[in-house]
Amino acid sequence: MNQFIITRRQHSELIQMDPLHAYADESGTHTSDGVLCIAASVSTESRWQLFEKEWAPHVADLPRGFHAKECPRLIPLLGGLMAQHTLLAHISTIEAAEYHRLFPPWVKSHMGGPYRLSMMMSFIGIGAWSRSRGLGRIRWSIEKGHKEFPHLAKTLAIIMHTEENRDLFQMESWEPVTKAVLPVHCADTIAHQASRSLVTKEPNPF
């Protein structure tokens, strides 16, 4: 299992800014290659508003909406907007075979599949990043299309149940969303590019 954190702006610029909002998505089930990638893109509420204003015209007429796998011509443009408006990208990857080899059944019975474990690593990684810089709790929006999402929702209910847990994960709130929510396109693209890079061994542009 691998984790990567990409900071797009100097840490000093983050202090005293408006609330943070993270959008998360996964790279798909990837039954053929066995690689799952969770990506989360973090910025402030005001910067997300600026991102949406600039990105919306480019995806408004797409018949099926934006999906990174289907819209490669838009990825360079989106990458530029992410560099301009987002603060952090977190990538968590795991191979399904590795997960099943490393973890005993009793762990998997509590943790579920690779999806929920990867999401938990994203919560922990981004929470630690925010806490170390005194940036406060984070609002999460999580794309709900994965088959394991209902299990993740149960885990999130436990996290949100006590102030101690919310402080541990630096989590203010969470909500399920669809790919129609524009900032999710950032996480979708980062996850797609990262998982593709792992399978093809090509450099990851992000």
mmCIF file of C-alpha atoms in Angstrom:
data_model
loop_
_atom_site.group_PDB
_atom_site.id
_atom_site.type_symbol
_atom_site.label_atom_id
_atom_site.label_comp_id
_atom_site.label_asym_id
_atom_site.label_seq_id
_atom_site.Cartn_x
_atom_site.Cartn_y
_atom_site.Cartn_z
ATOM 1 C CA MET A 1 0.000 0.000 0.000
ATOM 2 C CA ASN A 2 1.329 3.416 -0.961
ATOM 3 C CA GLN A 3 0.461 6.982 0.039
ATOM 4 C CA PHE A 4 1.515 10.227 -1.595
ATOM 5 C CA ILE A 5 0.851 13.797 -0.526
ATOM 6 C CA ILE A 6 1.365 16.656 -2.960
ATOM 7 C CA THR A 7 1.339 20.165 -1.486
ATOM 8 C CA ARG A 8 0.571 22.765 -4.127
ATOM 9 C CA ARG A 9 1.080 25.946 -2.088
ATOM 10 C CA GLN A 10 3.505 27.119 0.569
ATOM 11 C CA HIS A 11 2.392 26.198 4.083
ATOM 12 C CA SER A 12 2.586 29.803 5.265
ATOM 13 C CA GLU A 13 -0.180 30.704 2.825
ATOM 14 C CA LEU A 14 -2.565 28.231 4.439
ATOM 15 C CA ILE A 15 -2.767 29.781 7.878
ATOM 16 C CA GLN A 16 -5.777 31.972 8.680
ATOM 17 C CA MET A 17 -7.643 30.908 5.550
ATOM 18 C CA ASP A 18 -11.304 29.966 5.273
ATOM 19 C CA PRO A 19 -12.539 26.411 6.027
ATOM 20 C CA LEU A 20 -11.026 23.444 4.222
ATOM 21 C CA HIS A 21 -13.059 21.094 2.020
ATOM 22 C CA ALA A 22 -11.820 17.750 0.682
ATOM 23 C CA TYR A 23 -13.363 15.910 -2.269
ATOM 24 C CA ALA A 24 -12.586 12.197 -2.679
ATOM 25 C CA ASP A 25 -13.091 9.640 -5.419
ATOM 26 C CA GLU A 26 -11.692 6.259 -6.433
ATOM 27 C CA SER A 27 -10.236 4.970 -9.652
ATOM 28 C CA GLY A 28 -12.843 2.248 -10.138
ATOM 29 C CA THR A 29 -13.078 -1.423 -9.305
ATOM 30 C CA HIS A 30 -10.228 -2.333 -11.691
ATOM 31 C CA THR A 31 -11.102 -6.017 -11.763
ATOM 32 C CA SER A 32 -8.645 -6.564 -14.624
ATOM 33 C CA ASP A 33 -5.533 -5.106 -13.012
ATOM 34 C CA GLY A 34 -6.382 -5.350 -9.307
ATOM 35 C CA VAL A 35 -5.257 -1.815 -8.415
ATOM 36 C CA LEU A 36 -7.457 0.510 -6.381
ATOM 37 C CA CYS A 37 -6.593 4.163 -5.974
ATOM 38 C CA ILE A 38 -8.294 6.707 -3.728
ATOM 39 C CA ALA A 39 -7.561 10.373 -4.353
ATOM 40 C CA ALA A 40 -8.606 13.404 -2.351
ATOM 41 C CA SER A 41 -8.180 17.014 -3.403
ATOM 42 C CA VAL A 42 -8.211 19.706 -0.715
ATOM 43 C CA SER A 43 -8.755 23.436 -0.888
ATOM 44 C CA THR A 44 -10.669 26.186 0.860
ATOM 45 C CA GLU A 45 -14.346 26.866 0.240
ATOM 46 C CA SER A 46 -13.588 30.147 -1.526
ATOM 47 C CA ARG A 47 -10.991 28.579 -3.811
ATOM 48 C CA TRP A 48 -13.374 25.782 -4.741
ATOM 49 C CA GLN A 49 -15.914 28.407 -5.760
ATOM 50 C CA LEU A 50 -13.336 30.009 -8.057
ATOM 51 C CA PHE A 51 -12.448 26.599 -9.485
ATOM 52 C CA GLU A 52 -16.096 25.788 -10.233
ATOM 53 C CA LYS A 53 -16.624 29.117 -11.989
ATOM 54 C CA GLU A 54 -13.662 28.509 -14.311
ATOM 55 C CA TRP A 55 -14.194 24.773 -14.889
ATOM 56 C CA ALA A 56 -17.972 24.678 -15.429
ATOM 57 C CA PRO A 57 -18.013 26.057 -19.009
ATOM 58 C CA HIS A 58 -15.671 23.294 -20.178
ATOM 59 C CA VAL A 59 -17.880 20.411 -18.998
ATOM 60 C CA ALA A 60 -21.357 21.886 -19.364
ATOM 61 C CA ASP A 61 -22.044 20.219 -22.717
ATOM 62 C CA LEU A 62 -20.553 16.781 -22.089
ATOM 63 C CA PRO A 63 -23.364 14.228 -22.737
ATOM 64 C CA ARG A 64 -22.280 11.846 -19.944
ATOM 65 C CA GLY A 65 -20.651 14.404 -17.727
ATOM 66 C CA PHE A 66 -16.935 14.469 -16.982
ATOM 67 C CA HIS A 67 -15.011 11.241 -16.439
ATOM 68 C CA ALA A 68 -11.234 11.432 -16.664
ATOM 69 C CA LYS A 69 -11.003 8.138 -18.534
ATOM 70 C CA GLU A 70 -13.344 9.416 -21.242
ATOM 71 C CA CYS A 71 -12.100 13.016 -21.475
ATOM 72 C CA PRO A 72 -8.299 12.935 -21.883
ATOM 73 C CA ARG A 73 -8.269 16.169 -23.898
ATOM 74 C CA LEU A 74 -9.535 18.105 -20.853
ATOM 75 C CA ILE A 75 -6.993 16.731 -18.375
ATOM 76 C CA PRO A 76 -4.207 19.269 -19.115
ATOM 77 C CA LEU A 77 -6.667 22.137 -18.612
ATOM 78 C CA LEU A 78 -7.980 20.620 -15.393
ATOM 79 C CA GLY A 79 -4.429 20.070 -14.182
ATOM 80 C CA GLY A 80 -3.712 23.762 -14.619
ATOM 81 C CA LEU A 81 -6.812 24.751 -12.660
ATOM 82 C CA MET A 82 -5.902 22.341 -9.869
ATOM 83 C CA ALA A 83 -2.410 23.810 -9.645
ATOM 84 C CA GLN A 84 -3.967 27.256 -9.375
ATOM 85 C CA HIS A 85 -6.805 26.596 -6.946
ATOM 86 C CA THR A 86 -6.134 23.482 -4.838
ATOM 87 C CA LEU A 87 -3.876 23.214 -1.808
ATOM 88 C CA LEU A 88 -3.231 19.503 -1.459
ATOM 89 C CA ALA A 89 -3.651 16.181 -3.239
ATOM 90 C CA HIS A 90 -3.572 12.902 -1.324
ATOM 91 C CA ILE A 91 -3.276 9.580 -3.145
ATOM 92 C CA SER A 92 -3.708 6.181 -1.490
ATOM 93 C CA THR A 93 -3.219 3.027 -3.571
ATOM 94 C CA ILE A 94 -3.464 -0.667 -2.827
ATOM 95 C CA GLU A 95 -3.359 -3.865 -4.841
ATOM 96 C CA ALA A 96 -6.249 -6.180 -4.052
ATOM 97 C CA ALA A 97 -3.975 -9.238 -4.043
ATOM 98 C CA GLU A 98 -1.633 -7.543 -1.570
ATOM 99 C CA TYR A 99 -4.533 -6.632 0.704
ATOM 100 C CA HIS A 100 -5.846 -10.192 0.813
ATOM 101 C CA ARG A 101 -2.343 -11.605 1.334
ATOM 102 C CA LEU A 102 -1.322 -9.287 4.172
ATOM 103 C CA PHE A 103 -4.451 -9.035 6.311
ATOM 104 C CA PRO A 104 -5.965 -11.947 8.261
ATOM 105 C CA PRO A 105 -9.711 -12.639 8.054
ATOM 106 C CA TRP A 106 -10.508 -11.020 11.421
ATOM 107 C CA VAL A 107 -8.999 -7.722 10.248
ATOM 108 C CA LYS A 108 -10.868 -7.843 6.948
ATOM 109 C CA SER A 109 -14.116 -8.591 8.754
ATOM 110 C CA HIS A 110 -13.769 -5.238 10.568
ATOM 111 C CA MET A 111 -12.107 -3.226 7.825
ATOM 112 C CA GLY A 112 -14.043 -4.512 4.820
ATOM 113 C CA GLY A 113 -12.305 -4.390 1.459
ATOM 114 C CA PRO A 114 -9.428 -2.338 0.045
ATOM 115 C CA TYR A 115 -11.716 0.616 -0.654
ATOM 116 C CA ARG A 116 -12.566 1.321 2.978
ATOM 117 C CA LEU A 117 -8.945 0.835 4.097
ATOM 118 C CA SER A 118 -7.698 3.272 1.441
ATOM 119 C CA MET A 119 -10.317 5.845 2.403
ATOM 120 C CA MET A 120 -9.325 5.554 6.059
ATOM 121 C CA MET A 121 -5.703 6.195 5.104
ATOM 122 C CA SER A 122 -6.842 9.330 3.278
ATOM 123 C CA PHE A 123 -8.722 10.558 6.360
ATOM 124 C CA ILE A 124 -5.690 9.921 8.550
ATOM 125 C CA GLY A 125 -3.163 11.440 6.156
ATOM 126 C CA ILE A 126 -5.081 14.625 5.424
ATOM 127 C CA GLY A 127 -6.163 14.996 9.043
ATOM 128 C CA ALA A 128 -2.543 14.805 10.182
ATOM 129 C CA TRP A 129 -1.518 17.355 7.532
ATOM 130 C CA SER A 130 -4.181 19.802 8.714
ATOM 131 C CA ARG A 131 -3.467 19.283 12.411
ATOM 132 C CA SER A 132 0.279 19.814 12.001
ATOM 133 C CA ARG A 133 -0.396 23.223 10.456
ATOM 134 C CA GLY A 134 -3.174 24.325 12.823
ATOM 135 C CA LEU A 135 -5.742 24.482 10.022
ATOM 136 C CA GLY A 136 -8.694 22.926 11.832
ATOM 137 C CA ARG A 137 -11.260 20.352 10.807
ATOM 138 C CA ILE A 138 -12.106 19.442 7.245
ATOM 139 C CA ARG A 139 -15.429 19.050 5.498
ATOM 140 C CA TRP A 140 -15.479 15.929 3.293
ATOM 141 C CA SER A 141 -17.494 15.195 0.141
ATOM 142 C CA ILE A 142 -17.096 11.586 -1.019
ATOM 143 C CA GLU A 143 -18.224 10.196 -4.369
ATOM 144 C CA LYS A 144 -20.691 7.434 -3.522
ATOM 145 C CA GLY A 145 -20.473 5.174 -6.581
ATOM 146 C CA HIS A 146 -18.280 2.403 -5.158
ATOM 147 C CA LYS A 147 -19.999 -0.800 -4.068
ATOM 148 C CA GLU A 148 -18.324 -0.609 -0.626
ATOM 149 C CA PHE A 149 -19.589 2.910 0.054
ATOM 150 C CA PRO A 150 -22.380 1.742 2.455
ATOM 151 C CA HIS A 151 -19.704 0.086 4.618
ATOM 152 C CA LEU A 152 -17.637 3.260 4.579
ATOM 153 C CA ALA A 153 -20.701 5.221 5.692
ATOM 154 C CA LYS A 154 -20.896 3.040 8.816
ATOM 155 C CA THR A 155 -17.256 3.788 9.602
ATOM 156 C CA LEU A 156 -17.869 7.510 9.128
ATOM 157 C CA ALA A 157 -20.830 7.356 11.507
ATOM 158 C CA ILE A 158 -18.470 5.977 14.173
ATOM 159 C CA ILE A 159 -15.934 8.732 13.520
ATOM 160 C CA MET A 160 -18.561 11.450 13.782
ATOM 161 C CA HIS A 161 -20.110 9.976 16.939
ATOM 162 C CA THR A 162 -17.662 11.580 19.382
ATOM 163 C CA GLU A 163 -15.685 14.812 19.535
ATOM 164 C CA GLU A 164 -12.559 12.778 20.309
ATOM 165 C CA ASN A 165 -12.836 10.872 17.043
ATOM 166 C CA ARG A 166 -13.637 14.007 15.077
ATOM 167 C CA ASP A 167 -10.521 15.656 16.505
ATOM 168 C CA LEU A 168 -8.449 12.561 15.735
ATOM 169 C CA PHE A 169 -9.416 12.672 12.058
ATOM 170 C CA GLN A 170 -9.811 16.465 11.898
ATOM 171 C CA MET A 171 -13.262 15.873 10.376
ATOM 172 C CA GLU A 172 -15.914 18.584 10.553
ATOM 173 C CA SER A 173 -18.606 16.832 8.500
ATOM 174 C CA TRP A 174 -19.092 14.568 5.506
ATOM 175 C CA GLU A 175 -21.594 14.058 2.719
ATOM 176 C CA PRO A 176 -22.071 11.630 -0.190
ATOM 177 C CA VAL A 177 -21.917 13.217 -3.634
ATOM 178 C CA THR A 178 -21.954 12.200 -7.296
ATOM 179 C CA LYS A 179 -19.553 12.967 -10.129
ATOM 180 C CA ALA A 180 -21.838 15.828 -11.130
ATOM 181 C CA VAL A 181 -20.222 17.864 -8.321
ATOM 182 C CA LEU A 182 -17.458 19.743 -10.118
ATOM 183 C CA PRO A 183 -14.617 19.523 -7.527
ATOM 184 C CA VAL A 184 -15.000 15.725 -7.594
ATOM 185 C CA HIS A 185 -13.526 15.910 -11.099
ATOM 186 C CA CYS A 186 -10.174 16.763 -9.525
ATOM 187 C CA ALA A 187 -10.152 13.656 -7.346
ATOM 188 C CA ASP A 188 -11.466 11.519 -10.214
ATOM 189 C CA THR A 189 -8.640 12.679 -12.478
ATOM 190 C CA ILE A 190 -5.892 12.283 -9.875
ATOM 191 C CA ALA A 191 -7.108 8.758 -9.037
ATOM 192 C CA HIS A 192 -7.395 7.775 -12.693
ATOM 193 C CA GLN A 193 -3.941 9.060 -13.584
ATOM 194 C CA ALA A 194 -2.323 7.495 -10.507
ATOM 195 C CA SER A 195 -3.850 4.046 -11.049
ATOM 196 C CA ARG A 196 -3.043 4.180 -14.761
ATOM 197 C CA SER A 197 0.564 5.054 -13.947
ATOM 198 C CA LEU A 198 0.855 2.109 -11.570
ATOM 199 C CA VAL A 199 -0.442 -0.319 -14.186
ATOM 200 C CA THR A 200 1.394 1.025 -17.241
ATOM 201 C CA LYS A 201 4.555 2.164 -15.373
ATOM 202 C CA GLU A 202 4.296 5.479 -17.226
ATOM 203 C CA PRO A 203 5.109 8.716 -15.316
ATOM 204 C CA ASN A 204 2.188 10.235 -13.434
ATOM 205 C CA PRO A 205 1.687 13.842 -14.661
ATOM 206 C CA PHE A 206 0.226 14.808 -11.301
#
